[in-house]
Amino acid sequence: MKEYLASSSQGNTSIMELINELAAKLAIQELFARYAHTVDGYDGPGWVDCFTPNGVFQVASEDGPGVCFTGHDELMAFVEAHIRLLPGTRHVMSNHVIEFNSETSAEHICTLSGTLSRPENVYVFANGYYRSQVESLNGKWKIQHRTVYLDNAATLGVKPLATHMQPMMQWIGENGKPA
């Protein structure tokens, strides 16, 4: 696909190739919108369906690769814990950049902002970015590997946000596997 992108800048790309690339980019962006709406809407199976059967969700740490959850069973356990321990979240992704490796594989990066609504306040619980590998399976784009990098990881342990985040952070530490 990189050769394709190089040729497109030289004017050798057909209209159909350009339309197919744009359609794939829109489908990938919609995948990530579905990812956010399902977790925030307490739809665990819908969130898991955003991943390939052997998909990985990785939570990077400040000093290394962190922990990960691999395959639909582990992903379901993660999202069920998220729904139970962090109700009231909103995940917002922007600044999407998608680069194709082939017609069925792409790299994706976007900015992440996540809020946590509580009666006393709305907290920013996630500020950072996602880096993902996606692939098309049977005509549908799915997440193969997604890593979240938080710029505000240190604030997760500071009250009052820590009061709300601690149960989920503890669950991740106890259940995640080294990445």
mmCIF file of N, CA and C in Angstrom, residues 35 39 47 57 59 69 73-83 168 171-172:
data_model
loop_
_atom_site.group_PDB
_atom_site.id
_atom_site.type_symbol
_atom_site.label_atom_id
_atom_site.label_comp_id
_atom_site.label_asym_id
_atom_site.label_seq_id
_atom_site.Cartn_x
_atom_site.Cartn_y
_atom_site.Cartn_z
ATOM 1 N N TYR A 35 -16.307 1.446 19.091
ATOM 2 C CA TYR A 35 -15.521 1.069 20.269
ATOM 3 C C TYR A 35 -15.893 1.964 21.456
ATOM 4 N N VAL A 39 -18.421 0.717 24.873
ATOM 5 C CA VAL A 39 -17.943 0.693 26.260
ATOM 6 C C VAL A 39 -18.693 1.721 27.099
ATOM 7 N N TRP A 47 -18.339 -4.143 22.415
ATOM 8 C CA TRP A 47 -16.949 -3.669 22.509
ATOM 9 C C TRP A 47 -15.986 -4.777 22.080
ATOM 10 N N PHE A 57 -5.702 -5.726 23.812
ATOM 11 C CA PHE A 57 -5.819 -4.384 24.371
ATOM 12 C C PHE A 57 -4.708 -4.251 25.394
ATOM 13 N N VAL A 59 -2.470 -1.759 28.046
ATOM 14 C CA VAL A 59 -2.407 -0.538 28.846
ATOM 15 C C VAL A 59 -0.934 -0.301 29.141
ATOM 16 N N PHE A 69 -4.489 -7.583 27.600
ATOM 17 C CA PHE A 69 -5.593 -8.532 27.638
ATOM 18 C C PHE A 69 -5.736 -9.040 26.206
ATOM 19 N N ASP A 73 -12.088 -13.710 25.383
ATOM 20 C CA ASP A 73 -12.418 -13.989 26.784
ATOM 21 C C ASP A 73 -11.785 -12.961 27.722
ATOM 22 N N GLU A 74 -10.501 -12.683 27.537
ATOM 23 C CA GLU A 74 -9.831 -11.691 28.386
ATOM 24 C C GLU A 74 -10.368 -10.290 28.132
ATOM 25 N N LEU A 75 -10.663 -9.983 26.876
ATOM 26 C CA LEU A 75 -11.233 -8.677 26.557
ATOM 27 C C LEU A 75 -12.605 -8.509 27.212
ATOM 28 N N MET A 76 -13.406 -9.575 27.228
ATOM 29 C CA MET A 76 -14.719 -9.504 27.869
ATOM 30 C C MET A 76 -14.563 -9.283 29.373
ATOM 31 N N ALA A 77 -13.617 -9.964 29.994
ATOM 32 C CA ALA A 77 -13.376 -9.754 31.427
ATOM 33 C C ALA A 77 -12.977 -8.304 31.686
ATOM 34 N N PHE A 78 -12.110 -7.757 30.825
ATOM 35 C CA PHE A 78 -11.692 -6.356 30.985
ATOM 36 C C PHE A 78 -12.877 -5.403 30.865
ATOM 37 N N VAL A 79 -13.665 -5.540 29.820
ATOM 38 C CA VAL A 79 -14.753 -4.581 29.604
ATOM 39 C C VAL A 79 -15.831 -4.739 30.671
ATOM 40 N N GLU A 80 -16.072 -5.949 31.142
ATOM 41 C CA GLU A 80 -17.040 -6.125 32.224
ATOM 42 C C GLU A 80 -16.557 -5.431 33.500
ATOM 43 N N ALA A 81 -15.265 -5.531 33.794
ATOM 44 C CA ALA A 81 -14.714 -4.822 34.952
ATOM 45 C C ALA A 81 -14.825 -3.312 34.753
ATOM 46 N N HIS A 82 -14.526 -2.837 33.550
ATOM 47 C CA HIS A 82 -14.620 -1.403 33.251
ATOM 48 C C HIS A 82 -16.044 -0.910 33.463
ATOM 49 N N ILE A 83 -17.010 -1.642 32.958
ATOM 50 C CA ILE A 83 -18.414 -1.247 33.083
ATOM 51 C C ILE A 83 -18.837 -1.260 34.554
ATOM 52 N N MET A 168 -10.515 0.094 39.559
ATOM 53 C CA MET A 168 -10.203 -0.361 38.200
ATOM 54 C C MET A 168 -8.708 -0.548 38.015
ATOM 55 N N TRP A 171 -7.778 -3.746 39.622
ATOM 56 C CA TRP A 171 -8.238 -4.885 38.818
ATOM 57 C C TRP A 171 -7.296 -5.111 37.634
ATOM 58 N N ILE A 172 -6.915 -4.041 36.945
ATOM 59 C CA ILE A 172 -5.998 -4.166 35.806
ATOM 60 C C ILE A 172 -4.677 -4.766 36.264
#
